[in-house]
Coordinates of C-alpha atoms in Angstrom, one line a residue:
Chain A
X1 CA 16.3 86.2 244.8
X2 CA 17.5 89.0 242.0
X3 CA 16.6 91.4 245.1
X4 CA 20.0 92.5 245.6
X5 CA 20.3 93.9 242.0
X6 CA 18.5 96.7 243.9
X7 CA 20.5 97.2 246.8
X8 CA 23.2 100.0 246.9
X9 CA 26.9 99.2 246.6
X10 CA 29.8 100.4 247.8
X11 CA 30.4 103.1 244.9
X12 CA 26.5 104.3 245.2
X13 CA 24.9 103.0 242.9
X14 CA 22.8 99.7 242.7
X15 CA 24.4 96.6 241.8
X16 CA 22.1 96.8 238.6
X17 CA 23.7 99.5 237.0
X18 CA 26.9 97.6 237.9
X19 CA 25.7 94.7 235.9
X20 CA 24.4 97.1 233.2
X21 CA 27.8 98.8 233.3
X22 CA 29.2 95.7 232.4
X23 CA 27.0 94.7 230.1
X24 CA 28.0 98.1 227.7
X25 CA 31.7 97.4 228.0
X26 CA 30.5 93.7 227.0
X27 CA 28.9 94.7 223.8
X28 CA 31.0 97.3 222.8
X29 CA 34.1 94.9 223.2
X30 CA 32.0 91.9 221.0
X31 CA 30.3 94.7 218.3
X32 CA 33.8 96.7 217.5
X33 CA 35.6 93.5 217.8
X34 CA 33.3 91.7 215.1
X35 CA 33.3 93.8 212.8
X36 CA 37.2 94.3 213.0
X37 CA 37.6 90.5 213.0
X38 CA 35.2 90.3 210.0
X39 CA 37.2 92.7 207.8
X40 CA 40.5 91.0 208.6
X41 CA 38.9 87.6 208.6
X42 CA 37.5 88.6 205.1
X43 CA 41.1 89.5 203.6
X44 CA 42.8 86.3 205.1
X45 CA 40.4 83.7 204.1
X46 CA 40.1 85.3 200.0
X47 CA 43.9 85.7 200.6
X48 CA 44.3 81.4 201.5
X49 CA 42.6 81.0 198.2
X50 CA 44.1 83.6 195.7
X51 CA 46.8 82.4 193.0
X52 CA 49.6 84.5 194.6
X53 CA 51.6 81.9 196.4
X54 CA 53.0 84.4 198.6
X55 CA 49.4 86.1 199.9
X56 CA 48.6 82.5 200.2
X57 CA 51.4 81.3 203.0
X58 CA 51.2 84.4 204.8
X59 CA 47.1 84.2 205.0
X60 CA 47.7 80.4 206.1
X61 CA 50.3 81.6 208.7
X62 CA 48.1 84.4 210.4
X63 CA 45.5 81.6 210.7
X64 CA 47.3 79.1 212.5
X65 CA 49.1 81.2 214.9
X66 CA 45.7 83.1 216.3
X67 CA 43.7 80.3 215.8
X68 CA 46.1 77.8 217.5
X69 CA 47.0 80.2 220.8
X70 CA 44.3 79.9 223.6
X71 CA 42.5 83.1 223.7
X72 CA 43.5 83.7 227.5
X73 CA 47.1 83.3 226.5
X74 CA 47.0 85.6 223.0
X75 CA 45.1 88.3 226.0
X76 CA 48.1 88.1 228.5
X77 CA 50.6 88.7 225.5
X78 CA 48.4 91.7 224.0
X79 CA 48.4 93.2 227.6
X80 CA 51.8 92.5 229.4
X81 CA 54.2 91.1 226.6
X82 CA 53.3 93.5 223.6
X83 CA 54.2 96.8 224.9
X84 CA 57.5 96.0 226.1
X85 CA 58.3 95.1 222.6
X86 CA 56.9 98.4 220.9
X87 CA 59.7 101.3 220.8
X88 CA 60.0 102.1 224.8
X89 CA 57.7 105.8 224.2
X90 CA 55.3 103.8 222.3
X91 CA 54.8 101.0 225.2
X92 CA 54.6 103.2 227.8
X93 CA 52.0 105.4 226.5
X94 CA 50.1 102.3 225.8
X95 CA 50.8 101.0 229.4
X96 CA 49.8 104.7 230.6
X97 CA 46.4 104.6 229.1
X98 CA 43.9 105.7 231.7
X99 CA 42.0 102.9 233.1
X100 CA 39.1 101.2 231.1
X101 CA 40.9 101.4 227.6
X102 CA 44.1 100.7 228.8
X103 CA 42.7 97.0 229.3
X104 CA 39.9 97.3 226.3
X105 CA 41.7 98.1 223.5
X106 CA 44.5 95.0 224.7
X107 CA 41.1 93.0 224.2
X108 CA 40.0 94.6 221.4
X109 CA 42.9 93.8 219.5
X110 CA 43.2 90.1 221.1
X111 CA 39.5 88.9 220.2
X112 CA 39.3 90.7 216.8
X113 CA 42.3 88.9 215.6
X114 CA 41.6 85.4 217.2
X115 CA 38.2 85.6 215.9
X116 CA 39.3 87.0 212.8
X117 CA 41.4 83.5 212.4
X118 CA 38.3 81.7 212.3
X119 CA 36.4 83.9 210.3
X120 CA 38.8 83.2 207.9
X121 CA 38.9 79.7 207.6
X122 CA 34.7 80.0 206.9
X123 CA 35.5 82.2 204.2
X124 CA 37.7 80.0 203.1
X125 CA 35.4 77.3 203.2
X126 CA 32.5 79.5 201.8
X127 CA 34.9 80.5 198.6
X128 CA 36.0 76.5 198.1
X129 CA 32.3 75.3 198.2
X130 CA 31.5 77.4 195.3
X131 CA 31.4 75.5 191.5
X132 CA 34.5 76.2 189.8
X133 CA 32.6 77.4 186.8
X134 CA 32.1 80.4 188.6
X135 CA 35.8 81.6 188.7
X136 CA 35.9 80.5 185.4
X137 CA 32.7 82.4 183.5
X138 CA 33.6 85.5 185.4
X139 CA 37.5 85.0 183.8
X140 CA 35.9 84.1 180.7
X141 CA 34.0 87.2 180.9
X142 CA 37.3 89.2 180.9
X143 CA 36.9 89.9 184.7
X144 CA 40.0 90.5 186.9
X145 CA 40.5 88.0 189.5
X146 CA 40.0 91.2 192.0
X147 CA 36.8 91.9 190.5
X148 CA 35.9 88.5 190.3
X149 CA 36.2 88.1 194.0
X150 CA 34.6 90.9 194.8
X151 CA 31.3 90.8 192.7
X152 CA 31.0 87.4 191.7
X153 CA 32.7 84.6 194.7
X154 CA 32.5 86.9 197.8
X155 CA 28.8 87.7 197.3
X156 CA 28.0 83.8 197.1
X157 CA 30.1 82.6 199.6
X158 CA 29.5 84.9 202.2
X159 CA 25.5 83.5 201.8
X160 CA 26.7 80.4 202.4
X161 CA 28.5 81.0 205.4
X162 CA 25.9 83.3 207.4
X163 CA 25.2 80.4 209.4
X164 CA 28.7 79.6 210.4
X165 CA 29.0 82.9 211.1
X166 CA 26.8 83.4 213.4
X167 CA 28.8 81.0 215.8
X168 CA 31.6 83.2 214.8
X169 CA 29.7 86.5 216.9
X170 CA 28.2 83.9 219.1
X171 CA 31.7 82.7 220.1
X172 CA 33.2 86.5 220.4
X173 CA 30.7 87.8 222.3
X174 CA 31.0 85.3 224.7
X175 CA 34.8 85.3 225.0
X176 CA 34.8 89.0 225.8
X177 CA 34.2 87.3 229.3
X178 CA 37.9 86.8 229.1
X179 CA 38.6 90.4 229.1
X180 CA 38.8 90.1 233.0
X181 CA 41.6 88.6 233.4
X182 CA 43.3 92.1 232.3
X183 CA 41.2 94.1 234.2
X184 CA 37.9 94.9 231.8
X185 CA 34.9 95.5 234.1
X186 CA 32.6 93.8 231.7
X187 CA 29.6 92.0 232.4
X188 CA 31.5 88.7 234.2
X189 CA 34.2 90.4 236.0
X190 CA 31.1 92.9 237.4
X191 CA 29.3 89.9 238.5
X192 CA 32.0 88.5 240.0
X193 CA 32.7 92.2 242.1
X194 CA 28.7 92.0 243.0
X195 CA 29.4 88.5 244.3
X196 CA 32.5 89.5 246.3
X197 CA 30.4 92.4 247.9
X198 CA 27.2 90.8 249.0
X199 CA 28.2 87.2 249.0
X200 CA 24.9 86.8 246.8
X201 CA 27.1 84.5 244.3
X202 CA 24.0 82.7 243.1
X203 CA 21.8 85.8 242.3
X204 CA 25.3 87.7 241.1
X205 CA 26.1 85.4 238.3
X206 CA 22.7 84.0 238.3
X207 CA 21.5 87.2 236.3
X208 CA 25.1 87.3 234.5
X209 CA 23.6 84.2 233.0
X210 CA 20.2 85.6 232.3
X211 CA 21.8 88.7 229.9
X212 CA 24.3 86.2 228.1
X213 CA 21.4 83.7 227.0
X214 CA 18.8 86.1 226.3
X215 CA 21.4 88.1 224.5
X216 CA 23.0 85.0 222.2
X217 CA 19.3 84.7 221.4
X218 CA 18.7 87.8 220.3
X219 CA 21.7 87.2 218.2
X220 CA 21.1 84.0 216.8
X221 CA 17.7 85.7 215.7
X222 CA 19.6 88.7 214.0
X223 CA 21.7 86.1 211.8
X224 CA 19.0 83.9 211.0
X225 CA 17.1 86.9 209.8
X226 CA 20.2 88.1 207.4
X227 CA 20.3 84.5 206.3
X228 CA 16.6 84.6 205.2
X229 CA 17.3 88.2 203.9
X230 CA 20.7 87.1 202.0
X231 CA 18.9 84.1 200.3
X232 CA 18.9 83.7 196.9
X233 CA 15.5 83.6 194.7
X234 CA 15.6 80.2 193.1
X235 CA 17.7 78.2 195.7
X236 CA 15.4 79.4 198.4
X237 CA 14.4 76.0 200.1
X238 CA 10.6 75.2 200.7
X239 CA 9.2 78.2 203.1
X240 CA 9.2 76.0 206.8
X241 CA 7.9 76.3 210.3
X242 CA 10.0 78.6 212.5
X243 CA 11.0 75.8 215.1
X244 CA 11.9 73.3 212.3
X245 CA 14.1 75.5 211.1
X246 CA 15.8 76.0 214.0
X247 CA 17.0 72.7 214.0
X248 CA 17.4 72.4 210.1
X249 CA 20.9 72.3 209.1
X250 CA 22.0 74.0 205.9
X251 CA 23.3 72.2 202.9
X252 CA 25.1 74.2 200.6
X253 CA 23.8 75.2 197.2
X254 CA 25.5 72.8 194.6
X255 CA 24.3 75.7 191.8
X256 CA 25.1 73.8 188.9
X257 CA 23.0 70.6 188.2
Chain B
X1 CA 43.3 62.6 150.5
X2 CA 40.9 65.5 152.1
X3 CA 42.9 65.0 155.7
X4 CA 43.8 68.6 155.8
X5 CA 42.3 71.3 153.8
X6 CA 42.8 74.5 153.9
X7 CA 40.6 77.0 155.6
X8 CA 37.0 76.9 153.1
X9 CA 35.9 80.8 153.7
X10 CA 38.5 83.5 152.6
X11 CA 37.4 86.9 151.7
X12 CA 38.9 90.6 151.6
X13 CA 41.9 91.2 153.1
X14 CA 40.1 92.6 156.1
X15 CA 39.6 88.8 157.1
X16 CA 42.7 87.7 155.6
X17 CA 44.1 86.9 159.2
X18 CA 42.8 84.0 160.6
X19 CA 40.9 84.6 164.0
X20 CA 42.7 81.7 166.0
X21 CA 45.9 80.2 164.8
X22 CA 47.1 76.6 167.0
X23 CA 50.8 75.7 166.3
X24 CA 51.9 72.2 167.7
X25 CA 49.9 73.2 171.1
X26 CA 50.8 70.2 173.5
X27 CA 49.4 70.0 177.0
X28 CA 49.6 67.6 179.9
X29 CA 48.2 66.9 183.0
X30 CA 50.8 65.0 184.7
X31 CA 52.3 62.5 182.4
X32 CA 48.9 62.5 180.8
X33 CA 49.2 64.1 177.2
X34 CA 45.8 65.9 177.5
X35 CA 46.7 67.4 173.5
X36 CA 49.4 65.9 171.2
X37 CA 50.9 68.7 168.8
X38 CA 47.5 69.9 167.7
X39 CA 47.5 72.1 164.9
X40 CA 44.3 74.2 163.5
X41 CA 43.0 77.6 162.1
X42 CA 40.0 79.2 162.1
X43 CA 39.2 81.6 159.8
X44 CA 36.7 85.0 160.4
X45 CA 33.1 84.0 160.2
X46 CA 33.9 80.4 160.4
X47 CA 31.9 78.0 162.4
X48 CA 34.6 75.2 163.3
X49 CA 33.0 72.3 165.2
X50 CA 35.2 69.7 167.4
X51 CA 33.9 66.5 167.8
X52 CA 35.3 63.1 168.8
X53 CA 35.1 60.4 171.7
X54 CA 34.9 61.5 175.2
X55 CA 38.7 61.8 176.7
X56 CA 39.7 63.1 173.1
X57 CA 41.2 66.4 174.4
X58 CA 37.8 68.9 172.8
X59 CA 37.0 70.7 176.1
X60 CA 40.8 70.7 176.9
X61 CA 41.8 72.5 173.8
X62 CA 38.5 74.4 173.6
X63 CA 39.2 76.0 177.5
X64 CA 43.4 76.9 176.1
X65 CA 41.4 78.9 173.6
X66 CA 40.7 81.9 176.3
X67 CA 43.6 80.3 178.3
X68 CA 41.3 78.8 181.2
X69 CA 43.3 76.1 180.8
X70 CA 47.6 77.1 179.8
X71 CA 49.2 75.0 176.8
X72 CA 52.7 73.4 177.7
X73 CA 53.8 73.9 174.3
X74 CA 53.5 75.1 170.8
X75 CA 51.8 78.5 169.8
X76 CA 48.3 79.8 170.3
X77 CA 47.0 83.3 168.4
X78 CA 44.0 84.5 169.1
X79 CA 42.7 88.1 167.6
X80 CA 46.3 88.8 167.0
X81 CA 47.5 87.9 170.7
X82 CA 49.3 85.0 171.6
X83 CA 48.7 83.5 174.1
X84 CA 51.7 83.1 176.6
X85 CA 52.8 83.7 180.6
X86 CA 54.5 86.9 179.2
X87 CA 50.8 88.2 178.2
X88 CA 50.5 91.1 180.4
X89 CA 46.7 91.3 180.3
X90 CA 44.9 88.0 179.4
X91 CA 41.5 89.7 180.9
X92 CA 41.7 91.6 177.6
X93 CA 41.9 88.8 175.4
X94 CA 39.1 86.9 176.8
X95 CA 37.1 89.9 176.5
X96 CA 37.3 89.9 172.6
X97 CA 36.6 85.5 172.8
X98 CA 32.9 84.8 174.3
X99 CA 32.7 81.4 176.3
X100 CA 29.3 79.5 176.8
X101 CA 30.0 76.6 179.4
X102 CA 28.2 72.9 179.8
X103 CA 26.8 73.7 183.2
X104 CA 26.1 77.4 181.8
X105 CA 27.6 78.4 185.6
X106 CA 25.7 82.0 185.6
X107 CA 26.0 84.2 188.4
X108 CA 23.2 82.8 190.7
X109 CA 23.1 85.9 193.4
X110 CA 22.4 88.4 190.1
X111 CA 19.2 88.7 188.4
X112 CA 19.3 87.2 184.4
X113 CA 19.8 91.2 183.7
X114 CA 22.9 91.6 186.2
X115 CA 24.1 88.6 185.1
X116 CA 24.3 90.3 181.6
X117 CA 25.6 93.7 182.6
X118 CA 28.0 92.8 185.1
X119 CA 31.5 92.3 182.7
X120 CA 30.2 95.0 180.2
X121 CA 30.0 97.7 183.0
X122 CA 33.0 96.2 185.4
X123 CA 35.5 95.3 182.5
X124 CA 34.4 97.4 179.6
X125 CA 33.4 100.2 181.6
X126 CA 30.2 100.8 179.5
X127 CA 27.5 103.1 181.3
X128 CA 25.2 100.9 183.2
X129 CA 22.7 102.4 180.6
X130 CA 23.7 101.5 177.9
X131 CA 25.3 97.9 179.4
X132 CA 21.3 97.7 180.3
X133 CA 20.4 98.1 176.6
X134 CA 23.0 96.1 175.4
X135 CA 21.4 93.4 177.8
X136 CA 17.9 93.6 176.5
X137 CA 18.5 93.8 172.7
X138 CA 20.5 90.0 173.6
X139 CA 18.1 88.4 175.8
X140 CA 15.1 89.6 173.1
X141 CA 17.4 87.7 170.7
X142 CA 18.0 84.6 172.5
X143 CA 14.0 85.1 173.1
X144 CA 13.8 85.5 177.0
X145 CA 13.7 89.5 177.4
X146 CA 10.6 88.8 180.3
X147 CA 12.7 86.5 182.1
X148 CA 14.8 89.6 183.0
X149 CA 14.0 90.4 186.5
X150 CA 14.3 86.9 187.7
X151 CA 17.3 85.0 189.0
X152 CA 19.2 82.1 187.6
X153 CA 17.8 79.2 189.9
X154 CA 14.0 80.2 188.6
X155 CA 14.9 79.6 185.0
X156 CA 14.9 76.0 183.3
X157 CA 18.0 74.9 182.4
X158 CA 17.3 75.6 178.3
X159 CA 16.4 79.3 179.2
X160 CA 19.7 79.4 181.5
X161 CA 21.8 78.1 178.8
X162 CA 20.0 81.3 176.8
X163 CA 21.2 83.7 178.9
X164 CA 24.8 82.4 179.0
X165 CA 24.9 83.0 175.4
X166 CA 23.4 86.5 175.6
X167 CA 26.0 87.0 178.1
X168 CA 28.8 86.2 176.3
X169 CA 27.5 88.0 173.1
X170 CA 26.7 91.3 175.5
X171 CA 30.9 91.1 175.6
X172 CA 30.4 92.5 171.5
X173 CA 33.1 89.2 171.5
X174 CA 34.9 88.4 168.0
X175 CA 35.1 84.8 168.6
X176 CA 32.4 82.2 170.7
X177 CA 33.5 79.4 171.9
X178 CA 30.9 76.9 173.0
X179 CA 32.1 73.7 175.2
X180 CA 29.3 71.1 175.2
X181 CA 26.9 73.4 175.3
X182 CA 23.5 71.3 174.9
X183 CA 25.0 68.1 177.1
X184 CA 23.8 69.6 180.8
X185 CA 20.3 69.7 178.8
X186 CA 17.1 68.0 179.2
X187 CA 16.2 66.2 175.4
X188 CA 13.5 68.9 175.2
X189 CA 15.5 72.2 175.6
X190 CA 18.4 70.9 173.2
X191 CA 16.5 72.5 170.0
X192 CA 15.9 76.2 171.8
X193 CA 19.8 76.5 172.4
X194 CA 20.7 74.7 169.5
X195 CA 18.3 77.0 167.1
X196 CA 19.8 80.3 169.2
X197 CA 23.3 79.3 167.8
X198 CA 22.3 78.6 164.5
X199 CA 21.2 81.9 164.4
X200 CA 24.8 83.0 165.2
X201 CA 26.2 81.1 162.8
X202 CA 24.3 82.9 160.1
X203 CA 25.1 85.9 161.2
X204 CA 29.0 85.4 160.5
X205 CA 30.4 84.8 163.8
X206 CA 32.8 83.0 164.2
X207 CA 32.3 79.7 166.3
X208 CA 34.0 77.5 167.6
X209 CA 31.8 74.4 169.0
X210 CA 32.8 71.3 170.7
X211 CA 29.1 69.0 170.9
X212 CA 28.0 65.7 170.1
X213 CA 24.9 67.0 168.3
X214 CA 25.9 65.2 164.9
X215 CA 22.9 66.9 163.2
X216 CA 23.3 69.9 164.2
X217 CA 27.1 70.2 162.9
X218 CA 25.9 69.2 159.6
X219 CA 23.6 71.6 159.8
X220 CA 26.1 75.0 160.6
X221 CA 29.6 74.0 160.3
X222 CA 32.3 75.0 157.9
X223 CA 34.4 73.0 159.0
X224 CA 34.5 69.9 161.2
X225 CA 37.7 68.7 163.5
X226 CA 38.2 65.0 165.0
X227 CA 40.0 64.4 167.5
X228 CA 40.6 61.2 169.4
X229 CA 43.7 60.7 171.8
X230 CA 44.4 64.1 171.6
X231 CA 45.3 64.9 168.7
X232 CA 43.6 66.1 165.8
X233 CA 43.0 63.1 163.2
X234 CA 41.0 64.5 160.7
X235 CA 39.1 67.6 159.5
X236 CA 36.8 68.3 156.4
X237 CA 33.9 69.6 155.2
X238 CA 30.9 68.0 157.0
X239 CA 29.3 66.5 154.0
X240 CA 32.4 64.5 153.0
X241 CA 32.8 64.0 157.0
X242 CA 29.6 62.5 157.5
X243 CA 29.6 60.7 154.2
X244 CA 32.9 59.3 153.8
X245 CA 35.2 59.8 157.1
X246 CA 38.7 59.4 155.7
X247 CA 40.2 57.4 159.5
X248 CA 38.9 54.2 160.5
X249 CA 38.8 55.8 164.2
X250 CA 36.5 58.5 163.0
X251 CA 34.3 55.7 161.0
X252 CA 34.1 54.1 164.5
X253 CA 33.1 57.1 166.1
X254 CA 30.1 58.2 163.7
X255 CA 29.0 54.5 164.1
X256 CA 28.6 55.2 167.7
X257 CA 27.4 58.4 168.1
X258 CA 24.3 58.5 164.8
X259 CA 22.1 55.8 165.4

């Protein structure tokens, strides 16, 4: 049935590379967006728990405005409403961008900082779970509250959180998918084209299907091997079978007895 | 009669300054009065211990010592620096005043040797090798330098409570202060931390130790504080506290407490 992937399309070249074409603008829109949405995800979520009531209120703001927007919507405004805001020079050279970053970098921007939203609020999390003794032996210790962040919270919590994370990237790779709707040829707008060609719907988005699971796989294998990596000697759990951990949900670490 | 006496050890003029000086500190949480005009020194080299029911105020006034906790009133000196919101850099204060915890809360991502390095390298700025000297000459004295290599979770909670000490002494602090150090313990790892700080105490540094280990304050302390309520009811030498309490409140306590 996946037969057609070798036929010849209308540009040339086999429906295939179309879906392979796709499939690049699809992982490079989740992999830059990640890691943008990690770094500002980072910063929010240590800024919802800092002492400064200021960092605090704004951190809490950015979270509930591009957590609370529906990703299609916060796309439309990053394409069509942002630029006419900019300074007019500005907004045109953005609207002037030749064609495939003219629409990625709208999405770039929209699913970096939606995801980044969540991303904060597990670091948030991941920094509240931790024993207050912690804040409190690396002040004692005559440690900044910068430093203390940085070597002594964000290393734990971040440990606790791989697991949350990884529906984080889950989640952004697949709402790249959205990215259509402006335009993106990625992997679900090329299906959709190879559908609208042959008429082969089934086999079209049939093998669109195929690369999403086999790729969410691949990444749930990628976290779950930083988890075991990341894991602390002494609070390692018991060493168990592969497919019982699969299904074995993380408790986190209460470090003090 | 021996309610208030002044401070027993006095030498040179060198230690003529008393390291921690409390005027009137008052604290509340809420309309709870956590500590009731508490007044106390502690001298250089002396080792103070606070005891008194639980709810008494110890670990509340103990944690205002390196301002973990801030006082709502009254005056708090320590090394020199008092202790107020104007204080531009409190991180430099607790540096000179070692703190060893209940739940000893090391650093469970670093190794027993990271954990001791990490505040002499990142707020001291002390080479890494010589931070990693430092490190071992402590953990030999609290008798763990093997354990080095291995994280906090693989220890037993004695050998953790070790390490915090070395920790805190890795810091070259003036002052220790110790809140309930031995009461996170097993009965059977009580002695090894308890014998580690009577080693400290001999060495002149200056303690202060909030515990219930009756025996043990007899043993090492200058001076001993009750508190109940509070606020600090009586304070003498441990002899005449143990032998002849001068409050009824304190009587009741030492009933409770030595069996």
């Amino acid at each position: 049935m996946f037969t057609v992937l070798f036929d010849q399309g209308s540009d040339g070249r086999m429906y295939g590379v179309w879906l392979l074409s796709g499939l690049g603008w699809t992982l490079s829109l989740a992999f830059f967006g990640w890691w943008l949405a990690f770094a500002i995800g980072l910063v929010v979520g240590i800024g919802r728990t800092v002492e400064n009531r200021t960092i605090a209120i704004l951190s809490r703001v950015y979270v509930e405005v591009f957590r609370n927007i529906p990703v299609l919507v916060q796309m439309f405004l990053w394409y069509f409403v942002v630029p006419e805001l900019l300074p007019a020079s500005l907004g045109t050279w953005i609207k002037q961008m030749p064609p495939p970053w003219g629409a990625f970098f709208p999405a770039l921007v929209c699913l970096s900082f939606y995801t980044a939203a969540r991303v904060a609020e597990q670091v948030r999390a991941g920094l509240e779970a931790l024993p207050a003794g912690q804040r409190e032996a690396a002040a004692a210790l005559g440690l900044t509250e910068r430093r203390t962040y940085w070597l002594v919270l964000v290393p734990q919590a971040l440990r606790l959180i791989v697991p949350s994370l990884t529906s984080e990237v889950m989640g952004i790779y697949k709402n790249t998918s959205v990215a259509l709707t402006i335009g993106l040829l990625e992997l679900t707008a090329e299906a959709r084209q190879i559908s609208e060609e042959t008429f082969q719907t089934f086999a079209a988005f049939g093998a669109a299907t195929i690369i999403y699971l086999m790729l969410a796989l691949a990444a749930y294998q990628l976290m779950s091997w930083i988890d075991e990596r990341a894991r602390i000697p002494g609070t390692a759990p018991p060493a168990r079978r592969k497919s019982l951990r699969l299904l074995a949900r993380r408790l986190p670490e209460g470090a003090s007895p | 009669m021996n309610m208030h006496l002044p401070t027993p050890r006095l030498a040179g003029p060198a230690q003529a300054e008393p390291a921690i000086v409390l005027e009137g500190v008052t604290k509340f949480y809420g309309g709870f009065r956590a500590l009731n005009h508490v007044d106390l020194e502690v001298a250089r080299g002396e080792t103070v211990i606070i005891c008194g029911p639980s709810g008494s105020g110890k670990s509340t006034l103990i944690r205002c010592l390196n301002r973990i906790e801030t006082h709502d009133r009254g005056r708090i000196v320590v090394n020199g620096h008092e202790l107020t919101d104007a204080l531009k850099d409190i991180a430099a204060v607790r540096r000179e005043v070692g703190m060893v915890f209940q739940s000893f809360n090391l650093f469970p991502h670093l190794t027993i040797l990271e954990n001791c390095m990490l505040a002499p390298v990142q707020a001291r700025g002390i080479s890494r090798r010589e931070a990693r000297e430092t490190a071992m000459h402590f953990l030999s004295k609290v008798r763990i330098p093997d354990q080095a290599g291995k994280y906090p979770g693989q220890l037993s909670g004695g050998q953790q409570q070790r390490v915090a000490i070395a920790r805190a002494l890795c810091m070259r602090p003036q002052v220790m202060l110790f809140d309930e150090p031995t009461s996170a313990l097993d009965p059977e790892m009580v002695k090894e931390v308890l014998d580690t700080m009577v080693g400290l105490a001999g060495e002149g540094m200056t303690m202060v130790c909030v515990t219930h280990e009756m025996g043990f304050a007899r043993e090492v302390a200058d001076r001993v504080v009750f508190m109940d309520k509070g606020a600090v009811v009586e304070q003498d030498t441990p002899e005449r506290f143990f032998s002849a309490p001068a409050s009824e409140r304190a009587r009741e306590f030492l009933r409770q407490v030595i069996h």
